[in-house]
Tab-separated table of N, CA and C in Angstrom:
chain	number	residue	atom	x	y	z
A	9	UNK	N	-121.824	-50.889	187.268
A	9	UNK	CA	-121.834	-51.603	186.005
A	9	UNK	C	-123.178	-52.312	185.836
A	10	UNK	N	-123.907	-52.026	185.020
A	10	UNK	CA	-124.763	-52.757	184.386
A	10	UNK	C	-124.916	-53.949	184.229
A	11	UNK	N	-125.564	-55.278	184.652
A	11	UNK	CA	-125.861	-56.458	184.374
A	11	UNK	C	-124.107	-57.040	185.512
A	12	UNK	N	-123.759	-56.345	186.097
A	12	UNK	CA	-122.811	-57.371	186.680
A	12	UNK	C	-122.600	-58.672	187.810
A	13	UNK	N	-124.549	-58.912	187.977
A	13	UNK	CA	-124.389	-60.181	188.792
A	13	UNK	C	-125.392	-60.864	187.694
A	14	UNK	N	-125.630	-62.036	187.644
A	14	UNK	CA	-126.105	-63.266	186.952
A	14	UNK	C	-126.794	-63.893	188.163
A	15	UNK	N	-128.220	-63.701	188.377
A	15	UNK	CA	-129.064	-64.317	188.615
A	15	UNK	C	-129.275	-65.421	188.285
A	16	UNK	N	-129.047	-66.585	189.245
A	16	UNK	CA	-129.296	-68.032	187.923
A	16	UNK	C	-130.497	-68.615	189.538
A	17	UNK	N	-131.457	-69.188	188.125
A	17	UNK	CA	-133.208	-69.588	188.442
A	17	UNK	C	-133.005	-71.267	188.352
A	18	UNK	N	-131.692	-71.199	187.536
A	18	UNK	CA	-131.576	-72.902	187.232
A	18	UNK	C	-130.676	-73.454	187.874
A	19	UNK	N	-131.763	-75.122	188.608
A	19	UNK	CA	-130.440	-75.250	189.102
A	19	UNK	C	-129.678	-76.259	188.457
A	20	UNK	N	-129.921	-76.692	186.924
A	20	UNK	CA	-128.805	-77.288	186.301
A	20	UNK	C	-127.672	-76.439	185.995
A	21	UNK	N	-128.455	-75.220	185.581
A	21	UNK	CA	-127.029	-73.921	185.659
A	21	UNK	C	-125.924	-73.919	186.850
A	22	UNK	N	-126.832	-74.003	187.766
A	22	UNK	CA	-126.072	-73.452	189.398
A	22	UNK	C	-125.439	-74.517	189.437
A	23	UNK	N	-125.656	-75.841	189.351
A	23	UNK	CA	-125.020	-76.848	189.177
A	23	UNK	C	-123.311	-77.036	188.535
A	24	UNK	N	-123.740	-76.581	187.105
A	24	UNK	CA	-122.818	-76.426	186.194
A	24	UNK	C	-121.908	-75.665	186.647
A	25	UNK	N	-121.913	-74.206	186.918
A	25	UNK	CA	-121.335	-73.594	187.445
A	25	UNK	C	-120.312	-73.572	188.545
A	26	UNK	N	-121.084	-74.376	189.505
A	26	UNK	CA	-120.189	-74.981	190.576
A	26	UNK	C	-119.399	-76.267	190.605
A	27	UNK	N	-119.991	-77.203	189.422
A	27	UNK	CA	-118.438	-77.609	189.102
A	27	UNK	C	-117.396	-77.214	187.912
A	28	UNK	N	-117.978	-75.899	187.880
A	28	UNK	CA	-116.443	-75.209	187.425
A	28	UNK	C	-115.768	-74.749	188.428
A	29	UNK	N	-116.061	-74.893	189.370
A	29	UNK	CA	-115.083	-74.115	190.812
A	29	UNK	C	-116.049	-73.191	191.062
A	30	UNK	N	-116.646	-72.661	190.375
A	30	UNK	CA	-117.302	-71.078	190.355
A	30	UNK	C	-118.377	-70.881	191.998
A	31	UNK	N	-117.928	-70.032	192.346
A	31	UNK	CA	-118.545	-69.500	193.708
A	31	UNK	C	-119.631	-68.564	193.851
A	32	UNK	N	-120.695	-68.584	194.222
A	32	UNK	CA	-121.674	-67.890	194.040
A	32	UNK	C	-121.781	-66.897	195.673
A	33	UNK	N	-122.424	-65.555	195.307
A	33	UNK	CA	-122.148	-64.282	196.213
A	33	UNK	C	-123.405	-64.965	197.627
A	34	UNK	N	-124.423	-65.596	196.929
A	34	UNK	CA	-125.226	-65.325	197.527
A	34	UNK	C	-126.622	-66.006	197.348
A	35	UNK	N	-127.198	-67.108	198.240
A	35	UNK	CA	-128.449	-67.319	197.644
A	35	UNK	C	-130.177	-66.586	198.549
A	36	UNK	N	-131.058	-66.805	197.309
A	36	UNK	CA	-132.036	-66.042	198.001
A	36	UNK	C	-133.230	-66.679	197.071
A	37	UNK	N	-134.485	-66.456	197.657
A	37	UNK	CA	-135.834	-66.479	197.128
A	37	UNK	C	-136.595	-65.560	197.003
A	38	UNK	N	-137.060	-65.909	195.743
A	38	UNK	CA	-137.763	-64.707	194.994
A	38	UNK	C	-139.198	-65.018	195.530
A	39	UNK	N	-139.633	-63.429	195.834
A	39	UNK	CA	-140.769	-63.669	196.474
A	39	UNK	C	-142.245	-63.138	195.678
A	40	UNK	N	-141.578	-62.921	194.653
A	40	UNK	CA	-143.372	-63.585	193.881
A	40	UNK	C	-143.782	-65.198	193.433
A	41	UNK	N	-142.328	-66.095	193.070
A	41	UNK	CA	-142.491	-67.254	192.800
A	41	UNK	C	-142.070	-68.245	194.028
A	42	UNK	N	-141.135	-67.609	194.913
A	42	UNK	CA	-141.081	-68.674	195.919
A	42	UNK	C	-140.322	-69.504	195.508
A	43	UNK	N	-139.387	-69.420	194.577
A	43	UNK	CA	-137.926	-70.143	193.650
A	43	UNK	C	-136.881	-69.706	194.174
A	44	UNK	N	-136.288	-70.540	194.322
A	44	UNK	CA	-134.473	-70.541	194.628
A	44	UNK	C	-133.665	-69.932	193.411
A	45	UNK	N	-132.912	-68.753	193.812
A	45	UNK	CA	-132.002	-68.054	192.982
A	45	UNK	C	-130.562	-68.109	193.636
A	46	UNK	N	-129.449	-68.211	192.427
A	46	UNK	CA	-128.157	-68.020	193.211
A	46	UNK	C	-127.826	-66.726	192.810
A	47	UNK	N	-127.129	-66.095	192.709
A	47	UNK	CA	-126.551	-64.826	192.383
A	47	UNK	C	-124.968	-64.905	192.560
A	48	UNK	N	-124.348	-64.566	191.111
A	48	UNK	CA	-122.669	-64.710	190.661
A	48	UNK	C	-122.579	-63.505	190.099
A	49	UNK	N	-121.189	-63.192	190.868
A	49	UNK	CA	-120.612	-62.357	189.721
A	49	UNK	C	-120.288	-62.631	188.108
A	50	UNK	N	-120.976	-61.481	187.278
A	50	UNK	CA	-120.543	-61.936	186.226
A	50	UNK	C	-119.296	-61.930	186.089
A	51	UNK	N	-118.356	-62.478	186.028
A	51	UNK	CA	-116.583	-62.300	185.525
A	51	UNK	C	-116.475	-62.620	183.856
A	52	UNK	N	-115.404	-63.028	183.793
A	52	UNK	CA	-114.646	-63.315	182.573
A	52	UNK	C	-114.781	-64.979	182.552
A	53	UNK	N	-114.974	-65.853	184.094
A	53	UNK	CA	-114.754	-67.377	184.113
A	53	UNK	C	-116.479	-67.364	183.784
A	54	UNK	N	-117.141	-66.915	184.561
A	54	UNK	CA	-118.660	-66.911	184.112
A	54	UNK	C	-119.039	-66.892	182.977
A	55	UNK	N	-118.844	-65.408	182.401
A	55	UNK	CA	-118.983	-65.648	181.033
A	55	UNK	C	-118.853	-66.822	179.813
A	56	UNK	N	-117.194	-67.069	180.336
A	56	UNK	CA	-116.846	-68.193	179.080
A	56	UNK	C	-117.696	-69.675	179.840
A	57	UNK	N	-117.697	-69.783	181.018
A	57	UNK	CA	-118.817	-71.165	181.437
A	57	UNK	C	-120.451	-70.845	181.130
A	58	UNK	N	-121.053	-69.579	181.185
A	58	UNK	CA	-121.877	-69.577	180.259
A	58	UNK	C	-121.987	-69.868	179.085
A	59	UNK	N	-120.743	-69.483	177.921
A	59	UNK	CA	-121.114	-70.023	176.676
A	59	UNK	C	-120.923	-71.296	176.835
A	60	UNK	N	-120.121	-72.521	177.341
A	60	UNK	CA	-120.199	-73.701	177.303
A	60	UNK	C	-121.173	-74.260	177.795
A	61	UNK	N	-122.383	-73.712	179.204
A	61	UNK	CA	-123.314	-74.162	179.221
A	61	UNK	C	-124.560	-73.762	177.832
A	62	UNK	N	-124.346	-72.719	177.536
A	62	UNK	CA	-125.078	-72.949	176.086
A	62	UNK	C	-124.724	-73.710	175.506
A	63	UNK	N	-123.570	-74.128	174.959
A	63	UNK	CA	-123.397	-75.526	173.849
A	63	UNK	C	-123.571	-76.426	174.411
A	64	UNK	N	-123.599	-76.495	175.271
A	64	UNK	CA	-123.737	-78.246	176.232
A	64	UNK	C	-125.051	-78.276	176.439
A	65	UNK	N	-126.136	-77.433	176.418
A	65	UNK	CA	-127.573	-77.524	176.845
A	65	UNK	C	-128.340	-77.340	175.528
A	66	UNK	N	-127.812	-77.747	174.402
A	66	UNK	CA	-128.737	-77.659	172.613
A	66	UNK	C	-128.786	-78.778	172.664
């Protein structure tokens, strides 16, 4: 499947995320910037806590 993990660069995202309960697969650093990435499955709870971190972050 196409696009089915969510790379998150942010960590107010990663933040957010994890206090939705939400569990992340895996963390790692990207090695052209040397930044902390988490990596989530995209699901159905992701998704809909993505759109609420969009309305909550305007």
């Amino acid at each position: 499947m196409i696009n089915a993990y969510l790379y998150c660069y942010s960590p107010a995202m990663y933040h957010f995320l994890r206090a939705k309960g939400i569990r992340y697969i895996c963390v790692g650093v990207n090695e052209k910037t040397g930044g902390r990435f988490w990596l989530f499955e995209k699901s159905d709870t992701v998704r809909t806590a993505l759109d609420e971190y969009s309305v909550s972050s305007k």
